[in-house]
Amino acid sequence: MELASVCLRFRFEARVDVADAQLALENPEESQVMFDGRPVAMNLTGHFTDKAIATVALPDMVAGTHTIEIQLSFTKKTSIEWVYLLGDFGVTIEGLHGVVTAPVRTLSFGDWTLQGLPFYGGNVTYHCTAPVAGDAVQLPHFKGTAVKVCSQGQVGVIYRAPYQAEVPVKAGAAVDITVFGHRANCFGPIHLAEPGLVWLGPDSYRTKGTFFSPEFQLRPLGITSAPIVYA
């Protein structure tokens, strides 16, 4: 019996040159990948967060419009999974599309999904300089799973109220604050228009009607207001 096949085509804009990008996808042995009309060697370079999601190297790309095509076998049991473009670059959301931009090297206090990291699901360390001395750091507003504060060789972890780490702080000295992220914006149902639901399952990814939004429904992440140093 001849197997059916399906071709997925992704067109995106890059406003900067990008080297060493990778494509992450499941079932690479059943897939054929084309980048800008040229075949991509399916030599696995590793995996992305899960061993089932393999990575392959992509050619270096210059600023401009690019196309990735993935052809794979398709049966009644096939589930078409997400694919990921990985690399050292930022992303800006413009309407329904993400645009590849320069890598993010600095952040302001606020939602990092609005500062070039909309789909980033890892951790971010803010390298700060303390304006005053004290013996505790409070983060009254942050979005993430937990926070680690490193100051003067001591470490404090914040995960519940009063969201405060008892660590010594020296005026003018470094304070490193790591926000531990989550996977909602890279693996979650980002087109589900009802974010208040307390249960998510397979149907959360197959929404329609008022439960579907063509625009990305992202969850805020990051230190959303300035930390407070207490003496």
mmCIF file of C-alpha atoms in Angstrom:
data_model
loop_
_atom_site.group_PDB
_atom_site.id
_atom_site.type_symbol
_atom_site.label_atom_id
_atom_site.label_comp_id
_atom_site.label_asym_id
_atom_site.label_seq_id
_atom_site.Cartn_x
_atom_site.Cartn_y
_atom_site.Cartn_z
ATOM 1 C CA MET A 1 0.000 0.000 0.000
ATOM 2 C CA GLU A 2 1.375 3.394 -0.972
ATOM 3 C CA LEU A 3 1.689 5.767 1.955
ATOM 4 C CA ALA A 4 0.306 9.259 1.787
ATOM 5 C CA SER A 5 2.529 12.215 2.572
ATOM 6 C CA VAL A 6 2.025 15.765 3.766
ATOM 7 C CA CYS A 7 4.201 18.818 3.198
ATOM 8 C CA LEU A 8 4.456 21.550 5.823
ATOM 9 C CA ARG A 9 5.669 24.918 4.563
ATOM 10 C CA PHE A 10 6.868 27.709 6.853
ATOM 11 C CA ARG A 11 7.807 31.123 5.485
ATOM 12 C CA PHE A 12 9.457 33.647 7.789
ATOM 13 C CA GLU A 13 11.380 36.901 7.705
ATOM 14 C CA ALA A 14 14.845 37.382 9.192
ATOM 15 C CA ARG A 15 16.046 40.955 9.670
ATOM 16 C CA VAL A 16 19.555 39.852 10.618
ATOM 17 C CA ASP A 17 21.999 37.213 9.430
ATOM 18 C CA VAL A 18 21.812 34.022 11.504
ATOM 19 C CA ALA A 19 24.550 31.396 11.754
ATOM 20 C CA ASP A 20 24.384 27.919 13.293
ATOM 21 C CA ALA A 21 20.589 27.735 13.426
ATOM 22 C CA GLN A 22 18.957 24.368 13.995
ATOM 23 C CA LEU A 23 15.595 22.796 13.288
ATOM 24 C CA ALA A 24 14.002 20.684 16.020
ATOM 25 C CA LEU A 25 11.400 18.113 15.000
ATOM 26 C CA GLU A 26 10.005 14.710 15.877
ATOM 27 C CA ASN A 27 10.340 11.609 13.676
ATOM 28 C CA PRO A 28 13.308 12.906 11.653
ATOM 29 C CA GLU A 29 13.788 9.467 10.094
ATOM 30 C CA GLU A 30 10.422 9.885 8.353
ATOM 31 C CA SER A 31 10.985 13.495 7.299
ATOM 32 C CA GLN A 32 12.611 15.282 4.391
ATOM 33 C CA VAL A 33 13.551 18.911 5.000
ATOM 34 C CA MET A 34 14.153 21.643 2.426
ATOM 35 C CA PHE A 35 15.566 25.067 3.294
ATOM 36 C CA ASP A 36 15.001 27.706 0.621
ATOM 37 C CA GLY A 37 14.414 24.917 -1.891
ATOM 38 C CA ARG A 38 17.576 22.973 -1.070
ATOM 39 C CA PRO A 39 17.685 19.615 0.758
ATOM 40 C CA VAL A 40 18.916 19.624 4.352
ATOM 41 C CA ALA A 41 21.148 16.746 5.444
ATOM 42 C CA MET A 42 19.270 14.870 8.167
ATOM 43 C CA ASN A 43 22.327 14.394 10.365
ATOM 44 C CA LEU A 44 21.151 14.618 13.964
ATOM 45 C CA THR A 45 23.030 17.091 16.165
ATOM 46 C CA GLY A 46 21.221 16.423 19.457
ATOM 47 C CA HIS A 47 17.771 17.031 20.894
ATOM 48 C CA PHE A 48 15.623 19.890 22.197
ATOM 49 C CA THR A 49 14.298 19.459 25.776
ATOM 50 C CA ASP A 50 13.182 15.877 25.028
ATOM 51 C CA LYS A 51 15.042 13.037 23.317
ATOM 52 C CA ALA A 52 12.017 12.556 21.054
ATOM 53 C CA ILE A 53 12.588 16.028 19.551
ATOM 54 C CA ALA A 54 15.726 15.744 17.438
ATOM 55 C CA THR A 55 17.762 18.633 16.046
ATOM 56 C CA VAL A 56 19.414 19.029 12.650
ATOM 57 C CA ALA A 57 21.705 21.814 11.462
ATOM 58 C CA LEU A 58 20.382 24.397 9.007
ATOM 59 C CA PRO A 59 22.455 26.424 6.539
ATOM 60 C CA ASP A 60 23.510 29.904 7.603
ATOM 61 C CA MET A 61 20.877 32.426 6.602
ATOM 62 C CA VAL A 62 21.134 36.039 5.509
ATOM 63 C CA ALA A 63 18.600 38.738 6.260
ATOM 64 C CA GLY A 64 15.531 38.268 4.092
ATOM 65 C CA THR A 65 12.614 35.888 3.597
ATOM 66 C CA HIS A 66 13.214 32.159 3.998
ATOM 67 C CA THR A 67 11.183 28.988 3.584
ATOM 68 C CA ILE A 68 11.372 25.673 5.423
ATOM 69 C CA GLU A 69 9.493 22.719 3.937
ATOM 70 C CA ILE A 70 9.056 19.392 5.711
ATOM 71 C CA GLN A 71 7.631 16.387 3.897
ATOM 72 C CA LEU A 72 6.639 13.404 6.012
ATOM 73 C CA SER A 73 4.630 10.207 5.751
ATOM 74 C CA PHE A 74 1.013 10.494 6.807
ATOM 75 C CA THR A 75 -1.374 7.784 8.050
ATOM 76 C CA LYS A 76 -4.474 7.613 10.241
ATOM 77 C CA LYS A 77 -2.169 7.306 13.254
ATOM 78 C CA THR A 78 0.045 10.256 12.346
ATOM 79 C CA SER A 79 0.024 13.231 14.679
ATOM 80 C CA ILE A 80 1.621 16.296 13.126
ATOM 81 C CA GLU A 81 3.789 17.855 15.816
ATOM 82 C CA TRP A 82 5.310 21.299 16.198
ATOM 83 C CA VAL A 83 8.736 22.114 14.824
ATOM 84 C CA TYR A 84 11.128 24.678 16.262
ATOM 85 C CA LEU A 85 13.651 27.069 14.755
ATOM 86 C CA LEU A 86 16.493 27.333 17.267
ATOM 87 C CA GLY A 87 19.486 29.644 17.417
ATOM 88 C CA ASP A 88 21.081 32.777 18.811
ATOM 89 C CA PHE A 89 18.489 35.340 17.753
ATOM 90 C CA GLY A 90 15.501 37.255 19.042
ATOM 91 C CA VAL A 91 11.908 37.219 17.820
ATOM 92 C CA THR A 92 9.452 40.087 17.503
ATOM 93 C CA ILE A 93 5.742 39.363 17.131
ATOM 94 C CA GLU A 94 4.113 41.426 14.392
ATOM 95 C CA GLY A 95 0.450 40.594 14.025
ATOM 96 C CA LEU A 96 0.130 36.882 13.289
ATOM 97 C CA HIS A 97 3.826 36.347 12.573
ATOM 98 C CA GLY A 98 7.145 36.140 14.356
ATOM 99 C CA VAL A 99 10.094 37.989 12.814
ATOM 100 C CA VAL A 100 13.697 36.931 13.481
ATOM 101 C CA THR A 101 15.672 39.831 14.965
ATOM 102 C CA ALA A 102 19.030 40.478 16.623
ATOM 103 C CA PRO A 103 19.944 38.384 19.687
ATOM 104 C CA VAL A 104 18.684 39.693 23.023
ATOM 105 C CA ARG A 105 21.589 40.841 25.195
ATOM 106 C CA THR A 106 19.867 43.208 27.650
ATOM 107 C CA LEU A 107 16.447 43.257 29.292
ATOM 108 C CA SER A 108 14.463 45.878 31.159
ATOM 109 C CA PHE A 109 12.277 44.915 34.087
ATOM 110 C CA GLY A 110 9.018 43.857 32.496
ATOM 111 C CA ASP A 111 7.591 41.015 30.448
ATOM 112 C CA TRP A 112 10.423 39.423 28.456
ATOM 113 C CA THR A 113 7.984 38.052 25.859
ATOM 114 C CA LEU A 114 7.671 41.686 24.686
ATOM 115 C CA GLN A 115 11.447 42.161 24.546
ATOM 116 C CA GLY A 116 12.480 39.633 21.917
ATOM 117 C CA LEU A 117 11.861 36.369 23.791
ATOM 118 C CA PRO A 118 8.191 35.517 23.121
ATOM 119 C CA PHE A 119 8.628 31.749 22.824
ATOM 120 C CA TYR A 120 11.616 31.275 25.129
ATOM 121 C CA GLY A 121 10.971 28.621 27.778
ATOM 122 C CA GLY A 122 14.266 28.496 29.654
ATOM 123 C CA ASN A 123 15.818 30.528 32.463
ATOM 124 C CA VAL A 124 17.148 34.095 32.392
ATOM 125 C CA THR A 125 19.746 35.626 34.715
ATOM 126 C CA TYR A 126 19.591 39.391 35.271
ATOM 127 C CA HIS A 127 23.044 40.782 36.099
ATOM 128 C CA CYS A 128 22.212 43.764 38.294
ATOM 129 C CA THR A 129 24.140 46.325 40.325
ATOM 130 C CA ALA A 130 22.783 47.108 43.783
ATOM 131 C CA PRO A 131 21.992 50.825 44.246
ATOM 132 C CA VAL A 132 22.107 50.568 48.066
ATOM 133 C CA ALA A 133 23.276 48.175 50.766
ATOM 134 C CA GLY A 134 20.930 45.849 52.597
ATOM 135 C CA ASP A 135 20.342 42.375 53.947
ATOM 136 C CA ALA A 136 17.388 41.202 51.842
ATOM 137 C CA VAL A 137 16.083 41.403 48.270
ATOM 138 C CA GLN A 138 12.375 41.299 47.520
ATOM 139 C CA LEU A 139 10.788 40.659 44.128
ATOM 140 C CA PRO A 140 7.197 41.800 44.617
ATOM 141 C CA HIS A 141 6.266 41.083 40.997
ATOM 142 C CA PHE A 142 7.712 38.365 38.780
ATOM 143 C CA LYS A 143 6.359 35.790 36.354
ATOM 144 C CA GLY A 144 8.049 32.398 36.445
ATOM 145 C CA THR A 145 8.235 29.257 38.533
ATOM 146 C CA ALA A 146 10.871 30.448 41.028
ATOM 147 C CA VAL A 147 13.737 32.920 41.453
ATOM 148 C CA LYS A 148 17.332 32.519 42.642
ATOM 149 C CA VAL A 149 19.189 35.536 44.055
ATOM 150 C CA CYS A 150 23.010 35.470 44.293
ATOM 151 C CA SER A 151 24.768 38.238 46.229
ATOM 152 C CA GLN A 152 28.078 38.400 48.113
ATOM 153 C CA GLY A 153 28.607 34.654 47.769
ATOM 154 C CA GLN A 154 25.228 33.745 49.248
ATOM 155 C CA VAL A 155 22.173 32.320 47.515
ATOM 156 C CA GLY A 156 18.491 32.735 48.280
ATOM 157 C CA VAL A 157 15.511 31.101 46.566
ATOM 158 C CA ILE A 158 12.140 32.813 46.140
ATOM 159 C CA TYR A 159 8.991 30.866 45.322
ATOM 160 C CA ARG A 160 6.286 32.088 47.713
ATOM 161 C CA ALA A 161 5.182 35.168 49.643
ATOM 162 C CA PRO A 162 6.697 37.457 50.807
ATOM 163 C CA TYR A 163 8.922 36.774 47.744
ATOM 164 C CA GLN A 164 12.049 37.804 49.608
ATOM 165 C CA ALA A 165 15.593 36.390 49.787
ATOM 166 C CA GLU A 166 17.683 36.977 52.902
ATOM 167 C CA VAL A 167 21.084 37.705 51.324
ATOM 168 C CA PRO A 168 23.634 40.457 52.045
ATOM 169 C CA VAL A 169 23.747 43.273 49.509
ATOM 170 C CA LYS A 170 26.623 45.729 49.055
ATOM 171 C CA ALA A 171 26.030 49.064 47.359
ATOM 172 C CA GLY A 172 27.570 49.087 43.884
ATOM 173 C CA ALA A 173 28.175 45.321 43.916
ATOM 174 C CA ALA A 174 26.757 42.672 41.602
ATOM 175 C CA VAL A 175 23.466 40.938 42.331
ATOM 176 C CA ASP A 176 22.517 38.130 39.955
ATOM 177 C CA ILE A 177 18.832 37.227 39.824
ATOM 178 C CA THR A 178 17.767 34.133 37.883
ATOM 179 C CA VAL A 179 14.132 33.679 36.885
ATOM 180 C CA PHE A 180 13.250 30.057 36.201
ATOM 181 C CA GLY A 181 10.873 29.998 33.255
ATOM 182 C CA HIS A 182 8.309 27.467 32.095
ATOM 183 C CA ARG A 183 7.305 25.780 28.845
ATOM 184 C CA ALA A 184 3.876 27.375 28.350
ATOM 185 C CA ASN A 185 4.992 29.651 25.507
ATOM 186 C CA CYS A 186 6.995 27.031 23.625
ATOM 187 C CA PHE A 187 4.935 23.871 24.215
ATOM 188 C CA GLY A 188 1.582 25.133 25.462
ATOM 189 C CA PRO A 189 -1.654 25.863 23.555
ATOM 190 C CA ILE A 190 -0.655 29.366 22.484
ATOM 191 C CA HIS A 191 -3.779 29.869 20.357
ATOM 192 C CA LEU A 192 -6.183 28.990 23.165
ATOM 193 C CA ALA A 193 -8.193 32.142 23.854
ATOM 194 C CA GLU A 194 -9.369 31.149 27.339
ATOM 195 C CA PRO A 195 -6.249 31.401 29.548
ATOM 196 C CA GLY A 196 -8.213 30.961 32.784
ATOM 197 C CA LEU A 197 -8.934 27.272 32.205
ATOM 198 C CA VAL A 198 -7.675 25.109 35.075
ATOM 199 C CA TRP A 199 -7.307 21.945 32.973
ATOM 200 C CA LEU A 200 -5.413 21.535 29.717
ATOM 201 C CA GLY A 201 -5.381 18.484 27.464
ATOM 202 C CA PRO A 202 -5.182 17.450 23.798
ATOM 203 C CA ASP A 203 -8.362 19.345 22.928
ATOM 204 C CA SER A 204 -6.732 22.565 24.168
ATOM 205 C CA TYR A 205 -4.644 22.483 20.977
ATOM 206 C CA ARG A 206 -7.631 21.888 18.684
ATOM 207 C CA THR A 207 -9.788 24.852 19.552
ATOM 208 C CA LYS A 208 -12.386 26.618 17.441
ATOM 209 C CA GLY A 209 -14.962 29.358 17.734
ATOM 210 C CA THR A 210 -14.408 31.760 20.613
ATOM 211 C CA PHE A 211 -11.835 29.401 22.121
ATOM 212 C CA PHE A 212 -9.462 29.977 19.192
ATOM 213 C CA SER A 213 -7.331 33.058 18.586
ATOM 214 C CA PRO A 214 -5.148 33.441 15.468
ATOM 215 C CA GLU A 215 -2.992 35.858 17.474
ATOM 216 C CA PHE A 216 -0.526 34.326 19.923
ATOM 217 C CA GLN A 217 -1.845 34.073 23.481
ATOM 218 C CA LEU A 218 1.403 34.185 25.457
ATOM 219 C CA ARG A 219 1.960 34.153 29.187
ATOM 220 C CA PRO A 220 4.113 36.938 30.659
ATOM 221 C CA LEU A 221 7.552 35.969 31.973
ATOM 222 C CA GLY A 222 10.331 37.793 33.771
ATOM 223 C CA ILE A 223 10.865 40.286 36.594
ATOM 224 C CA THR A 224 7.954 42.614 35.935
ATOM 225 C CA SER A 225 8.845 45.345 38.445
ATOM 226 C CA ALA A 226 12.136 46.444 39.990
ATOM 227 C CA PRO A 227 13.495 44.431 42.946
ATOM 228 C CA ILE A 228 13.540 46.088 46.362
ATOM 229 C CA VAL A 229 16.580 46.032 48.685
ATOM 230 C CA TYR A 230 15.788 46.111 52.404
ATOM 231 C CA ALA A 231 18.282 47.186 55.063
#
